[in-house]
Short mmCIF file of C-alpha atoms and ligand atoms in Angstrom, two decimals:
data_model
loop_
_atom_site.label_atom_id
_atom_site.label_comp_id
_atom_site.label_asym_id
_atom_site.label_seq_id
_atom_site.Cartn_x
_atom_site.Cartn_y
_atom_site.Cartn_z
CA UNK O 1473 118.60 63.78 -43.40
CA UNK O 1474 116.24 61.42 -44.48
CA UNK O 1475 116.44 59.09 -46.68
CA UNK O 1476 113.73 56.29 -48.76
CA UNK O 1477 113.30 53.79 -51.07
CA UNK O 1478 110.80 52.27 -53.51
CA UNK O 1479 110.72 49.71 -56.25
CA UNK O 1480 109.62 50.10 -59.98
CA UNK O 1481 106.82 48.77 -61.08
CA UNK O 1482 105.51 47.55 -64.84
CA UNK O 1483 102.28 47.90 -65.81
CA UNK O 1484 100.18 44.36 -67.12
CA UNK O 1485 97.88 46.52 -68.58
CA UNK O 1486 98.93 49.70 -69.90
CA UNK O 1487 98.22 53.58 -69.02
CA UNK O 1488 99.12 55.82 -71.97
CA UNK O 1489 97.27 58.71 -72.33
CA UNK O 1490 96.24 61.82 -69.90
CA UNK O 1491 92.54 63.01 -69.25
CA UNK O 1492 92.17 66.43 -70.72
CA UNK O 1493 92.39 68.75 -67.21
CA UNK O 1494 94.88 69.76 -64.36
CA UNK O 1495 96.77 66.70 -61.85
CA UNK O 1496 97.94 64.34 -64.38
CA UNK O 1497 95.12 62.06 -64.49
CA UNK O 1498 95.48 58.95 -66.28
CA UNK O 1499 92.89 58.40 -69.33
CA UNK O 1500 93.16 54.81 -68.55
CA UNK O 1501 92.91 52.56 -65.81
CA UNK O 1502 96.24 50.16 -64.77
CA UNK O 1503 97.35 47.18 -62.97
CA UNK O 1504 100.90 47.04 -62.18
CA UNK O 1505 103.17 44.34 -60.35
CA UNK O 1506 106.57 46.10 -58.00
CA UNK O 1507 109.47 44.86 -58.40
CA UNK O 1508 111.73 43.60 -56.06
CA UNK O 1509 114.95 43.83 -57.37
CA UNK O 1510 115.17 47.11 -58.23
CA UNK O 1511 115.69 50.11 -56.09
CA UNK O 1512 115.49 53.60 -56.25
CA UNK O 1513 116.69 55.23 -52.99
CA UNK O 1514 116.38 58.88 -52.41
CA UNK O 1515 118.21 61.03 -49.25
CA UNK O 1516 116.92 64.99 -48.73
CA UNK O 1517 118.44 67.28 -46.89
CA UNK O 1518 117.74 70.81 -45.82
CA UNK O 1519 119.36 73.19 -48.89
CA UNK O 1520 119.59 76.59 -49.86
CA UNK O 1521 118.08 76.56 -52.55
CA UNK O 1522 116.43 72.93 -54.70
CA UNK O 1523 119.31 71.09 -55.66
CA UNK O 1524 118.51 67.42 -57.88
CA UNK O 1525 121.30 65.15 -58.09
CA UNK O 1526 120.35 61.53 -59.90
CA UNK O 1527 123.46 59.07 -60.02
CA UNK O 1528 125.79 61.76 -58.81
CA UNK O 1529 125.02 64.22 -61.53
CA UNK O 1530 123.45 67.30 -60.63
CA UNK O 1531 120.42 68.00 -63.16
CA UNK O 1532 117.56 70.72 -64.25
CA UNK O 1533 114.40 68.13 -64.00
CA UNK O 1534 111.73 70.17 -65.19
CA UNK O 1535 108.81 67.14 -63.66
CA UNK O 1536 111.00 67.59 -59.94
CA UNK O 1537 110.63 71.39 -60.47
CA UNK O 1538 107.07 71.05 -61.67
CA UNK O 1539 106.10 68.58 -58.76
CA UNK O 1540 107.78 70.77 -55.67
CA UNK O 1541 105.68 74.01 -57.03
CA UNK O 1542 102.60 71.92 -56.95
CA UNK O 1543 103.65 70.19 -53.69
CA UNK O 1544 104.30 73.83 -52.33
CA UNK O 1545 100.69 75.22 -53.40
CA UNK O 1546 99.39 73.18 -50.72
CA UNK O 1547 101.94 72.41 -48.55
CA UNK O 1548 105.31 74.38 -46.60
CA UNK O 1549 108.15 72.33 -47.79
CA UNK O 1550 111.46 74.25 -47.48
CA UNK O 1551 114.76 74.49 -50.15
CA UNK O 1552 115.85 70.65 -50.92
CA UNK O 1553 118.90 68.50 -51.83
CA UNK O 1554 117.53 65.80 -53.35
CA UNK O 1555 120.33 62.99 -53.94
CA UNK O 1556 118.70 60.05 -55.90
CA UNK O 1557 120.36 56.50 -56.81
CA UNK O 1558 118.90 53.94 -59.31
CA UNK O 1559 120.10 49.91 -59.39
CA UNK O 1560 119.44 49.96 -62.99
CA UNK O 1561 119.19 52.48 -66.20
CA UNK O 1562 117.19 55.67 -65.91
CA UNK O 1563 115.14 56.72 -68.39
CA UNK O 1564 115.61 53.51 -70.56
CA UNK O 1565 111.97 52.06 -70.14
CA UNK O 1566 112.35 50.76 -66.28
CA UNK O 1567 110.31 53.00 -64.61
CA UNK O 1568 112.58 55.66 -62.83
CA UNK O 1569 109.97 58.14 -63.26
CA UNK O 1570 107.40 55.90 -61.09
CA UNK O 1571 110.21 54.52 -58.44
CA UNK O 1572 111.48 58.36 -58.69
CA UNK O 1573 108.31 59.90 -57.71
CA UNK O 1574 107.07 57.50 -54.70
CA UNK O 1575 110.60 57.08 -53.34
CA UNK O 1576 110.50 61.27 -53.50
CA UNK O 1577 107.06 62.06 -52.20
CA UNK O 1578 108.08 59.35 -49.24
CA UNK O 1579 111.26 60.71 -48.18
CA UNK O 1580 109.18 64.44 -48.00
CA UNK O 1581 106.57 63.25 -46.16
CA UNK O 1582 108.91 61.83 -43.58
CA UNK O 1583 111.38 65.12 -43.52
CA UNK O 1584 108.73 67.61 -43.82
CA UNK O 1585 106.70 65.50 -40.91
CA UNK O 1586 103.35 65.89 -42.91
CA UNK O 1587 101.75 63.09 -41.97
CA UNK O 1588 99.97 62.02 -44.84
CA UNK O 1589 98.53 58.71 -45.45
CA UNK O 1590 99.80 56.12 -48.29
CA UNK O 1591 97.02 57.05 -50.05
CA UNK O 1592 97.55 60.87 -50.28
CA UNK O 1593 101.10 59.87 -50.38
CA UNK O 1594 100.06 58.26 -53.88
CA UNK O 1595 97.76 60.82 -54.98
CA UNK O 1596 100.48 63.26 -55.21
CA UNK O 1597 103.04 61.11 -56.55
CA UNK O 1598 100.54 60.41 -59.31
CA UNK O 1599 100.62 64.35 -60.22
CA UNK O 1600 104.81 63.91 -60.34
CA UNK O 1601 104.38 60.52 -62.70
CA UNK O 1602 100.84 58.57 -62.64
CA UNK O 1603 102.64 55.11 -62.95
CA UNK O 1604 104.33 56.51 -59.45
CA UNK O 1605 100.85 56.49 -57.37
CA UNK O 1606 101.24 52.34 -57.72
CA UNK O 1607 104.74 52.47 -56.91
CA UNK O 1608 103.65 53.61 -53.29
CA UNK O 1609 102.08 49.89 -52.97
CA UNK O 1610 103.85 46.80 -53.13
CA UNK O 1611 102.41 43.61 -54.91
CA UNK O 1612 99.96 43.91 -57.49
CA UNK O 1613 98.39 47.43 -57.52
CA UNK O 1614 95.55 48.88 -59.90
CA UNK O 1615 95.27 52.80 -60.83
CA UNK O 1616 91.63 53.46 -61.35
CA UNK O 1617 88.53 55.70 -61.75
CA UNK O 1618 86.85 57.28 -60.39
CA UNK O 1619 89.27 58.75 -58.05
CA UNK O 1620 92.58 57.70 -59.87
CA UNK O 1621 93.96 56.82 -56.69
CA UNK O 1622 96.33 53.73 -56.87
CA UNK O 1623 95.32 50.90 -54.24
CA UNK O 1624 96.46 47.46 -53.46
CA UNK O 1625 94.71 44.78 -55.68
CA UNK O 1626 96.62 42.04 -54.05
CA UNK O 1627 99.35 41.33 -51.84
CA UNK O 1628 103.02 40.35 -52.57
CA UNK O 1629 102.27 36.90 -51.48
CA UNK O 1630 99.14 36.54 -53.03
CA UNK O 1631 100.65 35.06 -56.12
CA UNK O 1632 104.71 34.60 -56.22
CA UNK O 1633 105.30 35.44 -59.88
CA UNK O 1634 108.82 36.49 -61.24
CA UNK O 1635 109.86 38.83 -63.87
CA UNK O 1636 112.69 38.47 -66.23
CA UNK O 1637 114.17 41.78 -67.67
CA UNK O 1638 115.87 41.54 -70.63
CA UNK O 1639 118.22 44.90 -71.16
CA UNK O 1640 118.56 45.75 -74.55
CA UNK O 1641 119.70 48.88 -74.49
CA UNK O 1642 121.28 51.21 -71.86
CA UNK O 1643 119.98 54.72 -73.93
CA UNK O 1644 117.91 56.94 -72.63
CA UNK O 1645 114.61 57.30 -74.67
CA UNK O 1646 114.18 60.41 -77.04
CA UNK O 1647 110.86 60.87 -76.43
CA UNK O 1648 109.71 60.80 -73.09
CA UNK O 1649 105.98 59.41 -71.55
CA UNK O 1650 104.68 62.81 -70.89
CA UNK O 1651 105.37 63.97 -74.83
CA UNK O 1652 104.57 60.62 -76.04
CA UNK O 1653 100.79 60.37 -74.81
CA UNK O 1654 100.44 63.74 -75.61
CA UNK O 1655 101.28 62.60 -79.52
CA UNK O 1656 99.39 60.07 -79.14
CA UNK O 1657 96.33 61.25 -78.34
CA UNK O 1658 96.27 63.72 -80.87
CA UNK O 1659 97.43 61.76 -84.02
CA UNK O 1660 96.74 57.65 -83.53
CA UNK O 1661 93.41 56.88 -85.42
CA UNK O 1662 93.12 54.45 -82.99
CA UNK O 1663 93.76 56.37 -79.34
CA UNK O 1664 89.82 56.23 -79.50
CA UNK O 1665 89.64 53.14 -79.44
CA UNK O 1666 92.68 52.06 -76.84
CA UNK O 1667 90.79 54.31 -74.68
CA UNK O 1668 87.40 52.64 -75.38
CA UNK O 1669 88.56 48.87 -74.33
CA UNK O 1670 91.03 49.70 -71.42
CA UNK O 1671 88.65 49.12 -68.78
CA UNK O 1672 87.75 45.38 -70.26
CA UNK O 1673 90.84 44.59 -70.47
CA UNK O 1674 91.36 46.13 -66.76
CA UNK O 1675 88.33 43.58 -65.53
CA UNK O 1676 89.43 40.27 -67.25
CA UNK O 1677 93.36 40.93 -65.42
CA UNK O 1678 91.66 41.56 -62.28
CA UNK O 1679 89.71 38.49 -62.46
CA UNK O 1680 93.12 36.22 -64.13
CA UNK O 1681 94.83 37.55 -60.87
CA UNK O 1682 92.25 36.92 -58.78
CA UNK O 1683 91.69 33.32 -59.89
CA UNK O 1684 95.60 33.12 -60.59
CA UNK O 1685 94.71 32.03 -63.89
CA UNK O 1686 98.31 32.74 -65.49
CA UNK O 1687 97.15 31.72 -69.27
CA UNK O 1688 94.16 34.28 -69.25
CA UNK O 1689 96.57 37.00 -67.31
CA UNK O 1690 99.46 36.06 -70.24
CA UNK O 1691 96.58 36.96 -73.02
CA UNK O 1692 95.40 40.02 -71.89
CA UNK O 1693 98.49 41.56 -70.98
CA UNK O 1694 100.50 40.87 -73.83
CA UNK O 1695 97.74 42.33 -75.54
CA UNK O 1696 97.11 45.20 -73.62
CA UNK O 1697 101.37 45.63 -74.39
CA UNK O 1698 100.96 45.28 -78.06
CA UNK O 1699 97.75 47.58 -78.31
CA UNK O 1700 99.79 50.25 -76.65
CA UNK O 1701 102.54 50.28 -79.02
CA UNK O 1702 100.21 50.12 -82.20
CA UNK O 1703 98.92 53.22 -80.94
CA UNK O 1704 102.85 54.67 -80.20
CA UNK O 1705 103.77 53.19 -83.54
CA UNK O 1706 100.43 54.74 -85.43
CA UNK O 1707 101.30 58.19 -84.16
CA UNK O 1708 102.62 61.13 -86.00
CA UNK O 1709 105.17 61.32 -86.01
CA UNK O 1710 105.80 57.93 -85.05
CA UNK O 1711 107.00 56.82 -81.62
CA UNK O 1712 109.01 53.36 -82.19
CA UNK O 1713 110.39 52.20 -78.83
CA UNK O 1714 111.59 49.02 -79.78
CA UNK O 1715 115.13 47.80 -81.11
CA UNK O 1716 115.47 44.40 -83.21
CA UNK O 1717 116.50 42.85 -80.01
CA UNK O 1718 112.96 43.73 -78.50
CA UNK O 1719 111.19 41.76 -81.28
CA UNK O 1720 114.06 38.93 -81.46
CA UNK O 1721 112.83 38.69 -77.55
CA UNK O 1722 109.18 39.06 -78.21
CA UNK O 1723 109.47 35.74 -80.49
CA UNK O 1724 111.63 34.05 -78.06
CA UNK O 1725 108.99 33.99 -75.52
CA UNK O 1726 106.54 32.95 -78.11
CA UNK O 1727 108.97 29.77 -78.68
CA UNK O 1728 108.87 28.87 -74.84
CA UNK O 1729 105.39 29.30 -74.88
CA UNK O 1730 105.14 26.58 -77.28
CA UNK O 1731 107.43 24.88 -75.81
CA UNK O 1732 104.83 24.35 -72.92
CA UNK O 1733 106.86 27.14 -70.68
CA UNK O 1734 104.50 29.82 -69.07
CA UNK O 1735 105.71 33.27 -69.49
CA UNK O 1736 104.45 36.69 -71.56
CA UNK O 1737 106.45 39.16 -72.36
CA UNK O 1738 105.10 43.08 -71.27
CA UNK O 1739 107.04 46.04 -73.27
CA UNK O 1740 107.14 50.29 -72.05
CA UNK O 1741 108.13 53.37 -73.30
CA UNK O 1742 111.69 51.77 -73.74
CA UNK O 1743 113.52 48.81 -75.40
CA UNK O 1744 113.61 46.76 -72.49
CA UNK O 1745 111.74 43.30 -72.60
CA UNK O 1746 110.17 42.25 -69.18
CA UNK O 1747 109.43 38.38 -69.43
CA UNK O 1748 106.76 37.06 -66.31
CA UNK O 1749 106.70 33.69 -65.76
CA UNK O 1750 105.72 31.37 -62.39
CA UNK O 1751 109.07 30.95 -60.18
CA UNK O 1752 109.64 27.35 -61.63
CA UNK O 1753 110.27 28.75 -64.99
CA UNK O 1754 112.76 31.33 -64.19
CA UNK O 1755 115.87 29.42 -64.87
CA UNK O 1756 114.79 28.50 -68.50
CA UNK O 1757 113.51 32.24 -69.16
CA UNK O 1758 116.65 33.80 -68.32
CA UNK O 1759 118.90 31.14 -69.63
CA UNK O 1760 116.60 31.79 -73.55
CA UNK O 1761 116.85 35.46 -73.06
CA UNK O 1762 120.49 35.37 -72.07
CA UNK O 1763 121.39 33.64 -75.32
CA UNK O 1764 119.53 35.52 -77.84
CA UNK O 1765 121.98 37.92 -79.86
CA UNK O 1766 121.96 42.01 -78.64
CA UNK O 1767 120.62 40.80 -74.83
CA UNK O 1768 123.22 42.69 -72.87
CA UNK O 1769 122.01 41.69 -69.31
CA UNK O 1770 118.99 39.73 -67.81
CA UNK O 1771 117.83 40.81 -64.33
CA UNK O 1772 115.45 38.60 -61.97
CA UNK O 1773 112.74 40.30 -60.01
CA UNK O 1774 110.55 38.74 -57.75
CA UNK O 1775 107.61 41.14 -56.48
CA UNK O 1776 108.31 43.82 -54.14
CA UNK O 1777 107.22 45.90 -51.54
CA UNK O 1778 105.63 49.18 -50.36
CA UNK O 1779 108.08 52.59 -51.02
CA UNK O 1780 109.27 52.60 -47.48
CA UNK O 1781 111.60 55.17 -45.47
CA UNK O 1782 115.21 53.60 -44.59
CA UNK O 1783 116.78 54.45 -40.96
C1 DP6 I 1848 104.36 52.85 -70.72
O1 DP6 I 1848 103.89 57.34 -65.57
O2 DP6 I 1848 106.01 57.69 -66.90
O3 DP6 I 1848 105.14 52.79 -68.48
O4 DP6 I 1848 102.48 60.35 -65.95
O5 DP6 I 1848 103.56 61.35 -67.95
O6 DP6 I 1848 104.97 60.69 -65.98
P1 DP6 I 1848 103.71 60.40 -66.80
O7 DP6 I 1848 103.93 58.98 -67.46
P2 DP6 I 1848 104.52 57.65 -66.87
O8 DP6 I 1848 104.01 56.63 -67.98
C2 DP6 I 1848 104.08 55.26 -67.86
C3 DP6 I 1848 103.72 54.63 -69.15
C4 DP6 I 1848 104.04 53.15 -69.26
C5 DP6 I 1848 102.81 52.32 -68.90
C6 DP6 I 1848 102.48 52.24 -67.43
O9 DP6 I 1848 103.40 52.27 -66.57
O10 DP6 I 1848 101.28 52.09 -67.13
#
């Protein structure tokens, strides 16, 4: 038995959209932050045949499926039971797929004895889910070209920042990443150009977190967020991830902003509003998003740590 965990993480700016050829290559470059606070923990065991069981239901996953046949291409890994819990709503916009993935391709590399360093770890994780290859790393981790390998761009303790989730919703999304980008690419009149300014906008967060410059970081994410869904919403048909409780929080953390509080608000393939903010603001951020009408439950996250195996 062997069991592992790893942490979601959100991206501050954006990959949506695939690179036209085989192993799930990301047509953009990322920066994400992990989250503390939530967990994904995953136990294998030796099976007959692959079983998947997520939250105690058993369940055809055809990315699982699609990832072990890849993973077996290259490598011998036998029949599994893989038994996965999530500390929060799966499929809903929180990342599963990316805590999923890394927690997965961890607990493998331990049972199987492969070996394989973090950074093959995340390479394969990346063909399971891309936003998984930064879920391997803890802090603040970027998902670039030219190898699309995820790496560490700074440590958890580099800059303490905190996330506030707002849960809006407990659904799972219709549409999924995979078919989303897919739609996307082929139908926004403006994929082009999303693609075109990614790696700007990749630079000038680098540098904000580098400096820990939270005003410049707050612009460019937010915008890097709210480019991404113009090109969900501009799709065909479109993809509309939000609720009225998403924008109702989107305008609440434009309030605190001018109220002199520092936080931005960063949005996925979900309903979910994640607020970041500097640790001295937390208590204000949760205490507005608690109060605004359709919130059903904040969460505080500080930032987490690598995907790890658990004794
Ligand atoms: C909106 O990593 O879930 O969260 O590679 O198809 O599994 P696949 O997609 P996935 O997409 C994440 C999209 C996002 C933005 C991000 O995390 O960068």
């Amino acid at each position: 038995m062997t069991k592992a965990l790893a942490h979601p993480n959100i991206a501050l700016i954006k990959y949506w959209g695939k690179q036209d050829k085989l192993g799930n290559f990301p047509a953009t470059p990322s920066l994400s932050i992990t989250l503390d606070g939530l967990v994904t923990e995953t136990v294998l065991t030796d099976g007959s045949t692959d079983r998947f069981v997520i939250n105690g239901k058993e369940q055809d996953d055809p990315k699982v499926a699609g990832f072990l046949g890849a993973l077996r291409a290259s490598l011998s890994v036998p029949p599994l039971e893989i038994e996965t819990v999530n500390n929060f709503p799966t499929g809903a916009g929180l990342a599963s797929s990316a805590s999923g993935f890394a927690a997965l391709m961890t607990a493998i590399n331990a049972h199987c004895q492969f070996g394989l360093s973090t950074e093959m770890m995340s390479d394969w994780a990346r063909q399971g889910s891309a936003s998984a290859a930064r879920s391997m790393y803890g802090g603040f981790v970027s998902l670039v070209p030219p190898l699309w390998r995820a790496y560490p761009a700074a440590n958890v303790d580099h800059w303490p920042l905190n996330v506030v989730i707002a849960i809006t919703s407990e659904e799972k999304k219709d549409v999924g990443s995979t078919e989303g980008m897919r739609r996307t690419a082929a139908t926004s009149p403006f994929y082009p150009a999303w693609v075109k300014d990614a790696p700007e906008d990749y630079a000038t967060a680098s540098e904000a977190i580098a400096q820990r410059d939270f005003a410049a970081l707050a612009g460019v994410a937010e915008l890097s967020c709210l480019k991404m869904h113009s090109i969900m919403l501009t799709s065909v048909p479109t993809l509309s991830y939000w609720n009225p409780t998403t924008l109702s929080c989107m305008d609440g953390v434009r309030d605190m902003r001018r109220n002199g509080i520092a936080a931005f608000f960063t949005i996925d393939a979900g309903p979910q509003v994640k607020v970041v903010c500097l640790p001295d603001s937390v208590e204000q951020v949760q205490a507005t998003l608690r109060d605004i009408p359709g919130v059903l439950t904040t969460k505080v996250c500080a930032l987490g740590g690598n995907a790890r195996i658990l004794d």
